[in-house]
Short mmCIF file of C-alpha atoms in Angstrom, two decimals:
data_model
loop_
_atom_site.label_atom_id
_atom_site.label_comp_id
_atom_site.label_asym_id
_atom_site.label_seq_id
_atom_site.Cartn_x
_atom_site.Cartn_y
_atom_site.Cartn_z
CA MET N 1 0.01 0.14 -0.01
CA ALA N 2 1.09 3.49 -0.70
CA GLY N 3 2.38 5.57 2.13
CA VAL N 4 3.38 2.50 4.16
CA THR N 5 6.84 1.93 4.88
CA GLU N 6 8.36 -1.19 6.58
CA THR N 7 10.94 -0.69 9.30
CA THR N 8 13.39 -3.37 10.45
CA ARG N 9 13.12 -3.83 14.26
CA MET N 10 16.43 -4.17 15.95
CA PRO N 11 16.46 -6.82 18.76
CA HIS N 12 16.19 -5.10 22.30
CA ALA N 13 18.01 -6.19 25.36
CA GLU N 14 14.46 -7.64 26.64
CA SER N 15 14.39 -9.96 23.57
CA ARG N 16 17.71 -11.54 24.22
CA SER N 17 18.27 -14.89 25.78
CA PRO N 18 19.22 -15.04 29.55
CA GLU N 19 22.62 -16.27 28.57
CA ALA N 20 23.17 -13.33 26.16
CA ARG N 21 22.20 -10.85 28.92
CA LEU N 22 24.50 -12.49 31.30
CA VAL N 23 27.46 -12.07 29.01
CA MET N 24 26.61 -8.50 28.06
CA GLY N 25 26.24 -7.74 31.79
CA ALA N 26 29.73 -9.26 32.34
CA LEU N 27 31.43 -7.49 29.55
CA ARG N 28 29.64 -4.18 30.67
CA GLY N 29 31.36 -4.74 34.30
CA LEU N 30 34.72 -5.47 32.62
CA ARG N 31 34.57 -2.17 30.74
CA GLN N 32 33.52 -0.24 33.91
CA ASP N 33 36.14 -1.75 36.06
CA LEU N 34 39.22 -2.03 34.06
CA PHE N 35 38.84 0.08 31.06
CA GLN N 36 36.82 3.27 32.03
CA ASP N 37 39.04 5.76 33.60
CA ALA N 38 41.94 3.37 33.71
CA PHE N 39 44.48 6.10 33.75
CA ALA N 40 42.57 8.01 36.49
CA TYR N 41 44.37 9.56 39.35
CA ARG N 42 43.19 7.91 42.45
CA PRO N 43 45.67 8.66 45.36
CA LEU N 44 45.34 6.20 48.39
CA ARG N 45 43.71 8.01 51.24
CA ARG N 46 44.90 7.86 54.79
CA MET N 47 43.65 5.16 57.13
CA ASP N 48 40.90 6.23 59.63
CA VAL N 49 42.91 6.19 62.97
CA ASN N 50 39.76 6.84 65.12
CA ARG N 51 38.64 3.20 64.86
CA GLY N 52 39.95 -0.09 65.64
CA LEU N 53 43.24 -0.53 67.62
CA THR N 54 44.76 2.64 66.51
CA ARG N 55 42.27 4.86 68.45
CA HIS N 56 43.97 3.58 71.59
CA LEU N 57 47.44 4.91 70.50
CA PRO N 58 48.96 8.32 71.94
CA GLU N 59 47.88 11.35 69.78
CA ARG N 60 51.36 11.97 68.54
CA ILE N 61 51.87 8.49 67.31
CA ARG N 62 48.40 8.18 65.96
CA ALA N 63 48.88 11.05 63.64
CA TYR N 64 51.35 8.95 61.61
CA THR N 65 49.55 5.45 61.76
CA GLY N 66 47.13 6.84 59.04
CA TYR N 67 49.83 6.14 56.41
CA LEU N 68 50.13 2.42 57.47
CA PRO N 69 48.62 1.20 54.17
CA HIS N 70 51.17 3.49 52.09
CA ALA N 71 54.08 2.09 54.18
CA ALA N 72 52.86 -1.50 53.65
CA VAL N 73 52.73 -1.03 49.91
CA ALA N 74 56.18 0.59 49.94
CA TRP N 75 57.64 -2.36 51.92
CA CYS N 76 56.20 -4.84 49.42
CA ALA N 77 57.79 -2.80 46.54
CA PHE N 78 61.18 -2.91 48.23
CA MET N 79 60.72 -6.77 48.62
CA VAL N 80 59.97 -7.08 45.05
CA PHE N 81 63.11 -5.10 44.21
CA ILE N 82 65.33 -7.36 46.37
CA ALA N 83 63.72 -10.37 44.66
CA GLY N 84 64.70 -8.77 41.26
CA LEU N 85 68.28 -8.31 42.15
CA ALA N 86 68.33 -11.81 43.64
CA VAL N 87 67.40 -13.21 40.17
CA LEU N 88 70.03 -11.65 38.05
CA GLY N 89 72.70 -11.01 40.71
CA SER N 90 75.57 -8.77 39.45
CA GLY N 91 73.99 -7.93 36.13
CA GLY N 92 74.87 -4.38 35.99
CA ALA N 93 72.22 -1.93 34.65
CA VAL N 94 70.15 -4.71 33.16
CA ALA N 95 69.64 -6.35 36.64
CA PHE N 96 68.86 -2.92 38.26
CA VAL N 97 66.16 -2.25 35.62
CA PHE N 98 64.85 -5.65 35.81
CA ALA N 99 64.52 -5.06 39.65
CA CYS N 100 63.16 -1.61 39.45
CA LEU N 101 60.41 -1.94 36.94
CA PRO N 102 58.14 -4.38 38.96
CA ALA N 103 58.82 -2.45 42.18
CA GLY N 104 57.79 0.87 40.51
CA ILE N 105 54.69 -0.74 39.27
CA VAL N 106 53.83 -1.92 42.78
CA LEU N 107 54.20 1.79 44.13
CA LEU N 108 52.02 2.96 41.19
CA THR N 109 49.10 1.34 42.75
CA LEU N 110 49.12 4.05 45.28
CA VAL N 111 47.97 6.70 42.67
CA ARG N 112 46.65 4.86 39.64
CA PRO N 113 45.82 1.30 40.65
CA VAL N 114 44.17 0.11 37.35
CA LEU N 115 46.98 1.47 35.14
CA ALA N 116 49.40 -0.48 37.48
CA PHE N 117 47.80 -3.79 36.69
CA TRP N 118 47.65 -3.19 32.94
CA THR N 119 51.26 -1.87 33.02
CA LEU N 120 52.48 -4.99 34.84
CA LEU N 121 50.60 -7.34 32.67
CA GLY N 122 51.96 -5.90 29.41
CA MET N 123 55.57 -5.85 30.84
CA THR N 124 55.42 -9.54 32.15
CA PRO N 125 56.52 -11.11 28.77
CA PHE N 126 59.68 -8.91 28.82
CA LEU N 127 60.44 -9.62 32.19
CA ALA N 128 59.91 -13.25 31.53
CA VAL N 129 62.52 -13.24 28.79
CA VAL N 130 65.16 -11.50 30.86
CA GLY N 131 64.56 -13.72 33.88
CA SER N 132 63.32 -16.89 32.20
CA PRO N 133 65.78 -19.30 33.88
CA ASP N 134 64.20 -18.57 37.11
CA GLY N 135 60.41 -18.96 36.24
CA TRP N 136 58.01 -18.89 33.31
CA PRO N 137 56.05 -16.91 32.61
CA TRP N 138 56.59 -14.95 35.78
CA PRO N 139 60.11 -14.58 37.26
CA PRO N 140 60.17 -14.39 41.18
CA ASN N 141 59.89 -10.71 41.26
CA ALA N 142 57.18 -10.34 38.72
CA PHE N 143 55.44 -13.26 40.43
CA ALA N 144 55.38 -11.25 43.84
CA ALA N 145 54.68 -7.97 42.12
CA HIS N 146 51.63 -9.66 40.45
CA LEU N 147 50.34 -10.89 43.52
CA VAL N 148 50.66 -7.49 45.34
CA VAL N 149 48.96 -5.55 42.54
CA LEU N 150 46.12 -7.70 42.22
CA THR N 151 45.53 -7.64 46.07
CA VAL N 152 45.97 -3.75 46.23
CA VAL N 153 43.94 -2.84 43.22
CA ALA N 154 41.08 -5.26 44.39
CA ALA N 155 41.08 -3.79 47.91
CA ARG N 156 41.04 -0.16 46.35
CA THR N 157 38.29 -0.88 43.78
CA ARG N 158 35.89 -3.67 44.18
CA PRO N 159 35.89 -7.46 44.29
CA ARG N 160 34.44 -7.77 40.84
CA ALA N 161 37.65 -5.77 39.40
CA GLY N 162 39.78 -8.38 41.26
CA ALA N 163 37.95 -11.37 39.70
CA TRP N 164 38.38 -9.89 36.11
CA MET N 165 42.11 -9.23 36.84
CA TRP N 166 42.34 -13.03 37.91
CA VAL N 167 40.59 -14.00 34.83
CA LEU N 168 42.86 -11.90 32.49
CA THR N 169 45.77 -13.36 34.37
CA ALA N 170 44.79 -16.80 33.59
CA VAL N 171 44.22 -15.93 29.97
CA TYR N 172 47.67 -14.60 29.71
CA ALA N 173 49.22 -17.61 31.53
CA LEU N 174 47.27 -19.89 29.06
CA LEU N 175 48.58 -18.05 25.99
CA ALA N 176 52.09 -17.81 27.31
CA GLU N 177 52.34 -21.48 28.02
CA THR N 178 50.77 -22.53 24.79
CA PHE N 179 52.75 -20.33 22.50
CA LEU N 180 55.77 -19.32 24.20
CA GLY N 181 56.38 -22.01 26.66
CA LEU N 182 59.24 -23.97 24.90
CA GLY N 183 59.51 -26.50 27.59
CA HIS N 184 59.77 -24.24 30.54
CA THR N 185 58.46 -25.24 33.99
CA SER N 186 55.34 -23.29 34.43
CA ASP N 187 54.61 -21.28 37.76
CA SER N 188 51.03 -20.17 36.61
CA ALA N 189 49.10 -22.64 38.78
CA PRO N 190 50.96 -21.36 41.94
CA LEU N 191 50.36 -17.84 41.02
CA LEU N 192 46.77 -18.35 40.02
CA PHE N 193 46.15 -20.36 43.46
CA PHE N 194 47.73 -17.79 45.63
CA ALA N 195 45.98 -14.92 43.82
CA ALA N 196 42.67 -16.63 44.23
CA LEU N 197 43.32 -16.95 47.83
CA SER N 198 44.17 -13.27 48.17
CA LEU N 199 41.34 -12.10 46.22
CA LEU N 200 39.06 -14.26 48.55
CA VAL N 201 40.42 -12.67 51.66
CA VAL N 202 39.90 -9.20 50.07
CA THR N 203 36.39 -9.98 49.02
CA VAL N 204 35.52 -11.27 52.51
CA LEU N 205 36.99 -8.03 54.12
CA HIS N 206 35.03 -5.90 51.53
CA VAL N 207 31.77 -7.57 52.30
CA ARG N 208 32.36 -7.41 55.91
CA ARG N 209 33.15 -3.63 55.72
CA GLN N 210 30.13 -2.97 53.49
CA ALA N 211 27.97 -4.78 55.80
CA ALA N 212 29.31 -2.94 58.83
CA ALA N 213 28.54 0.39 57.02
CA GLU N 214 25.12 -0.68 56.34
CA VAL N 215 24.42 -1.91 59.73
CA SER N 216 25.97 1.41 61.10
CA ALA N 217 23.71 3.48 58.70
CA GLN N 218 20.63 1.52 59.57
CA GLN N 219 21.32 1.97 63.32
CA THR N 220 21.60 5.71 62.75
CA VAL N 221 18.35 5.81 61.01
CA THR N 222 16.68 3.65 63.78
CA ALA N 223 18.11 5.95 66.49
CA ALA N 224 16.76 8.90 64.81
CA GLU N 225 13.37 7.39 64.29
CA ARG N 226 13.39 6.16 67.84
CA SER N 227 14.23 9.59 69.07
CA LYS N 228 11.47 11.19 67.02
CA ARG N 229 9.05 8.58 68.25
CA THR N 230 9.97 9.22 71.92
CA LEU N 231 9.67 12.99 71.44
CA LEU N 232 6.12 12.40 69.99
CA GLU N 233 5.23 10.24 72.83
CA GLU N 234 6.42 12.70 75.40
CA ARG N 235 4.60 15.68 73.74
CA THR N 236 1.43 13.51 73.61
CA THR N 237 1.54 12.78 77.30
CA ILE N 238 2.20 16.29 78.31
CA ALA N 239 -0.98 17.30 76.03
CA ARG N 240 -2.96 14.77 77.89
CA GLU N 241 -2.06 16.08 81.26
CA LEU N 242 -2.43 19.80 80.35
CA HIS N 243 -5.84 19.10 78.96
CA ASP N 244 -7.37 18.91 82.38
CA VAL N 245 -5.74 22.21 83.39
CA VAL N 246 -6.86 24.19 80.21
CA ALA N 247 -10.34 22.65 80.15
CA HIS N 248 -10.86 23.66 83.72
CA HIS N 249 -10.00 27.30 82.95
CA MET N 250 -12.07 27.43 79.88
CA SER N 251 -15.19 26.07 81.85
CA VAL N 252 -14.47 28.74 84.42
CA VAL N 253 -14.47 31.47 81.76
CA ALA N 254 -17.71 30.05 80.15
CA ILE N 255 -19.45 29.94 83.69
CA GLN N 256 -18.50 33.51 84.55
CA ALA N 257 -19.38 34.94 81.24
CA GLU N 258 -22.67 33.44 81.45
CA ALA N 259 -23.20 34.64 85.23
CA ALA N 260 -21.62 38.02 84.72
CA PRO N 261 -24.76 39.89 83.30
CA TYR N 262 -26.81 38.91 86.32
CA ARG N 263 -24.45 40.42 88.64
CA VAL N 264 -24.96 43.94 87.11
CA GLU N 265 -28.28 45.76 87.44
CA ASN N 266 -29.80 46.71 83.94
CA PRO N 267 -26.59 45.97 81.93
CA PRO N 268 -26.46 47.66 78.62
CA PRO N 269 -27.24 45.18 75.55
CA GLU N 270 -23.78 45.72 74.31
CA LEU N 271 -22.36 44.33 77.59
CA GLU N 272 -24.76 41.25 77.38
CA GLN N 273 -23.84 40.61 73.82
CA ALA N 274 -20.08 40.72 74.85
CA PHE N 275 -20.55 38.27 77.54
CA VAL N 276 -22.55 36.09 75.22
CA THR N 277 -19.89 36.05 72.70
CA ILE N 278 -17.17 35.32 75.39
CA ARG N 279 -19.28 32.42 76.51
CA GLU N 280 -19.62 30.86 72.91
CA ASN N 281 -16.12 31.25 72.30
CA ALA N 282 -15.13 29.54 75.44
CA VAL N 283 -17.58 26.67 74.80
CA ALA N 284 -16.30 26.36 71.11
CA ALA N 285 -12.61 26.47 72.45
CA LEU N 286 -13.38 23.69 75.08
CA THR N 287 -15.08 21.60 72.29
CA GLU N 288 -12.09 21.90 70.02
CA LEU N 289 -9.75 21.08 72.90
CA ARG N 290 -11.64 17.86 73.77
CA ARG N 291 -11.63 16.94 70.04
CA VAL N 292 -7.73 17.43 69.70
CA LEU N 293 -7.33 15.37 73.03
CA GLY N 294 -9.28 12.61 71.19
CA VAL N 295 -6.81 12.68 68.33
CA VAL N 296 -3.71 12.39 70.69
CA ARG N 297 -5.29 9.92 73.07
CA ALA N 298 -4.14 6.25 72.84
CA GLU N 299 -6.63 3.55 72.62
CA ASP N 300 -5.99 2.42 76.03
CA TYR N 301 -5.70 5.81 77.63
CA GLU N 302 -7.93 6.44 80.56
CA ALA N 303 -8.42 10.02 81.90
CA PRO N 304 -7.32 10.26 85.61
CA ASP N 305 -9.84 10.33 88.21
CA ALA N 306 -7.83 12.53 90.66
CA PRO N 307 -6.86 16.16 89.63
CA GLN N 308 -3.40 16.78 88.36
CA PRO N 309 -0.85 17.13 91.01
CA THR N 310 0.94 20.37 91.85
CA LEU N 311 3.98 21.41 93.88
CA ALA N 312 1.66 21.26 97.04
CA ASP N 313 1.76 17.33 96.51
CA LEU N 314 5.62 17.24 96.60
CA ASP N 315 5.79 16.39 100.04
CA GLY N 316 3.87 13.13 99.42
CA LEU N 317 6.16 12.29 96.48
CA ILE N 318 9.17 12.62 98.61
CA ARG N 319 7.73 10.36 101.24
CA ASN N 320 7.10 7.79 98.55
CA VAL N 321 10.54 7.85 97.30
CA ARG N 322 12.03 7.60 100.81
CA GLU N 323 9.93 4.45 101.53
CA ALA N 324 11.34 3.01 98.25
CA GLY N 325 14.76 3.53 99.86
CA LEU N 326 16.06 6.87 98.47
CA ASP N 327 17.49 9.28 100.89
CA VAL N 328 16.16 12.66 99.84
CA GLU N 329 16.83 16.00 101.25
CA THR N 330 14.37 18.94 100.38
CA THR N 331 15.05 22.50 100.34
CA VAL N 332 12.52 25.45 99.45
CA THR N 333 13.69 28.86 99.19
CA GLY N 334 11.87 32.01 98.36
CA ALA N 335 8.27 33.16 98.90
CA VAL N 336 6.17 30.09 98.46
CA ARG N 337 3.11 31.28 96.22
CA GLU N 338 0.57 29.69 93.94
CA LEU N 339 1.81 29.36 90.38
CA PRO N 340 -0.04 28.74 87.13
CA GLN N 341 -1.41 25.20 87.29
CA GLY N 342 0.60 24.18 83.99
CA VAL N 343 3.81 25.45 85.76
CA GLU N 344 2.94 23.57 88.95
CA LEU N 345 2.25 20.32 87.09
CA SER N 346 5.45 20.43 84.86
CA ALA N 347 7.51 21.12 88.10
CA TYR N 348 5.94 18.22 89.75
CA ARG N 349 6.65 15.98 86.85
CA ILE N 350 10.21 17.06 86.54
CA VAL N 351 10.97 16.34 90.16
CA GLN N 352 9.20 13.07 90.00
CA GLU N 353 10.94 11.79 86.78
CA ALA N 354 14.47 13.08 88.11
CA LEU N 355 13.83 11.02 91.48
CA SER N 356 12.73 7.93 89.52
CA ASN N 357 16.00 8.27 87.36
CA VAL N 358 18.06 8.38 90.73
CA LEU N 359 16.17 5.22 91.93
CA ARG N 360 16.84 3.29 88.50
CA HIS N 361 20.33 4.67 87.48
CA ALA N 362 22.06 5.51 90.86
CA PRO N 363 20.88 2.89 93.46
CA GLY N 364 22.19 3.64 96.95
CA ALA N 365 22.98 7.26 96.13
CA GLY N 366 21.51 10.16 97.99
CA ALA N 367 19.54 12.98 96.37
CA LYS N 368 18.80 16.75 96.95
CA VAL N 369 15.61 18.50 95.78
CA GLU N 370 15.83 22.30 95.70
CA VAL N 371 12.92 24.30 94.76
CA SER N 372 13.47 28.14 94.68
CA TYR N 373 10.60 30.66 94.29
CA VAL N 374 12.38 33.70 92.65
CA LEU N 375 10.93 37.05 91.31
CA GLY N 376 10.81 35.91 87.72
CA GLY N 377 9.88 32.35 88.00
CA LEU N 378 10.58 28.93 89.38
CA GLY N 379 13.78 27.34 89.78
CA LEU N 380 14.34 23.39 90.27
CA ARG N 381 17.54 21.53 91.13
CA ILE N 382 17.72 17.65 91.65
CA ALA N 383 21.19 16.22 92.03
CA ASN N 384 22.51 12.82 93.34
CA GLY N 385 25.69 11.26 94.16
CA PRO N 386 27.37 8.34 92.64
CA ALA N 387 25.73 4.82 92.84
CA ARG N 388 26.68 2.66 95.81
CA GLY N 389 25.89 -0.71 97.02
CA LEU N 390 25.64 -4.14 95.19
CA VAL N 391 22.58 -3.27 93.05
CA LYS N 392 23.44 -2.97 89.44
CA PRO N 393 22.16 0.40 87.80
CA SER N 394 19.75 -0.22 85.03
CA PRO N 395 20.34 1.09 81.55
CA GLY N 396 18.39 4.03 80.40
CA ALA N 397 16.88 5.00 76.96
CA GLY N 398 16.84 8.75 77.68
CA HIS N 399 13.07 9.06 77.67
CA GLY N 400 13.02 10.75 81.04
CA ILE N 401 15.31 13.55 80.13
CA THR N 402 13.55 14.15 76.80
CA GLY N 403 10.25 14.47 78.70
CA MET N 404 11.63 16.98 81.26
CA ARG N 405 13.22 19.01 78.49
CA GLU N 406 9.99 19.17 76.52
CA ARG N 407 8.14 20.46 79.60
CA VAL N 408 10.57 23.04 80.19
CA THR N 409 10.82 24.18 76.39
CA MET N 410 7.01 24.36 76.37
CA LEU N 411 7.00 26.77 79.15
CA GLY N 412 9.69 28.74 77.70
CA GLY N 413 12.35 27.86 80.14
CA GLU N 414 15.95 26.43 80.31
CA MET N 415 17.15 23.03 81.54
CA THR N 416 20.56 21.33 81.87
CA ALA N 417 21.10 17.60 82.61
CA GLU N 418 24.82 16.58 83.21
CA ALA N 419 27.10 14.34 85.20
CA THR N 420 28.88 15.88 88.20
CA GLU N 421 32.50 15.66 89.04
CA ASP N 422 31.92 13.37 91.88
CA GLY N 423 30.26 10.70 89.56
CA GLY N 424 26.67 11.73 90.16
CA TYR N 425 24.22 13.58 88.03
CA GLU N 426 22.43 16.96 88.19
CA VAL N 427 19.25 18.26 86.61
CA THR N 428 18.58 22.06 86.90
CA ALA N 429 15.56 23.92 85.32
CA PHE N 430 14.14 27.42 85.43
CA VAL N 431 10.70 28.25 84.33
CA PRO N 432 9.80 31.80 83.82
CA VAL N 433 6.61 32.99 85.25
CA SER N 434 5.38 36.45 84.43
CA ARG N 435 3.56 38.88 86.91
CA GLU N 436 0.35 38.61 84.79
CA GLU N 437 0.28 34.82 85.03
CA GLN N 438 0.96 34.78 88.87
CA GLN N 439 -1.99 37.19 89.31
CA ALA N 440 -4.25 35.05 87.14
#
């Protein structure tokens, strides 16, 4: 038909057989590992001295231990040089060049690892011709240099690159023995065997290091998620506790706004409408508050029957912890006065959590509780000494400190929690209270 052209469809990767895809993937890996950026400059980085056994060394010595991998490669290059001299003995310039070339290629792995492998593989036939009486197709120095280069390059790149280098080495050995052997005793099998062992060790270490990095990253993510969850749980707990306080105040506002017009004889209509608006807004706010609490309330949460505690209940708390075996000394300074209920509740919870931490994490230690009523707010200090006795302290997850810090931050205050010089612990907090809040 006119206007219709036929096109030849090229086979796509999806239409190829599994064997063809496997071969193409392998060749692509060979190109990526040993051909792309083969001449790239990749200097060997310093070793991390803050991990492993090196972190226990003195600072002056540890500054130089980062170059241990460089020193190991340099030592291997020196041994390859000595092996080359031992092959030819007093051969003059030829012996010196024969010894220097493989040693220099070993040093080349410090800056251009892939290039070092190709250079050594291309130079091996010439080294074999010069040193053929002592090994074919690898004289002793080329034998040692090849093992070192394969190991260093595989460690610096990836295990797959090491596998490809081993395969290319085996191919070269096969070709050298088939076409250039000429009756020489072959040392290819020992080289391939020791190279396989070396690459196996490098692969195991690489997999172990990669697994450790993945585990460390996962632990970091898990710790961050756990911290976020703990923070949300503490904020939810604080919201539940403060609900009763806020709901009480809103109920009082609604009741007073409803009763206020009856306390004034012949109130003007504007005043009555203002009180009606105040009551409606208070009721609406109370309804929204209960709705929000329903969102943050857990399924198994039950509202407390008793009113929320205040600083007036602190004496009962101290008696309870003393009965539990904690020696507590209490000090109250300043003019004791009634503070906003949210401040009183948070202060009580902070003291309660701090004393609970002393019981769990410092058994046998004494504690001091200081409550300071100052002009601009309320100060708290809970301190304890080091743990004593045979009871082992229980490990903590830091939830208590997080909860205390959230309460203080919510009220616009400041808090510190840190270890003391005598091995104890101290929690200090200051919650500002304005003059208008105290009068309210």
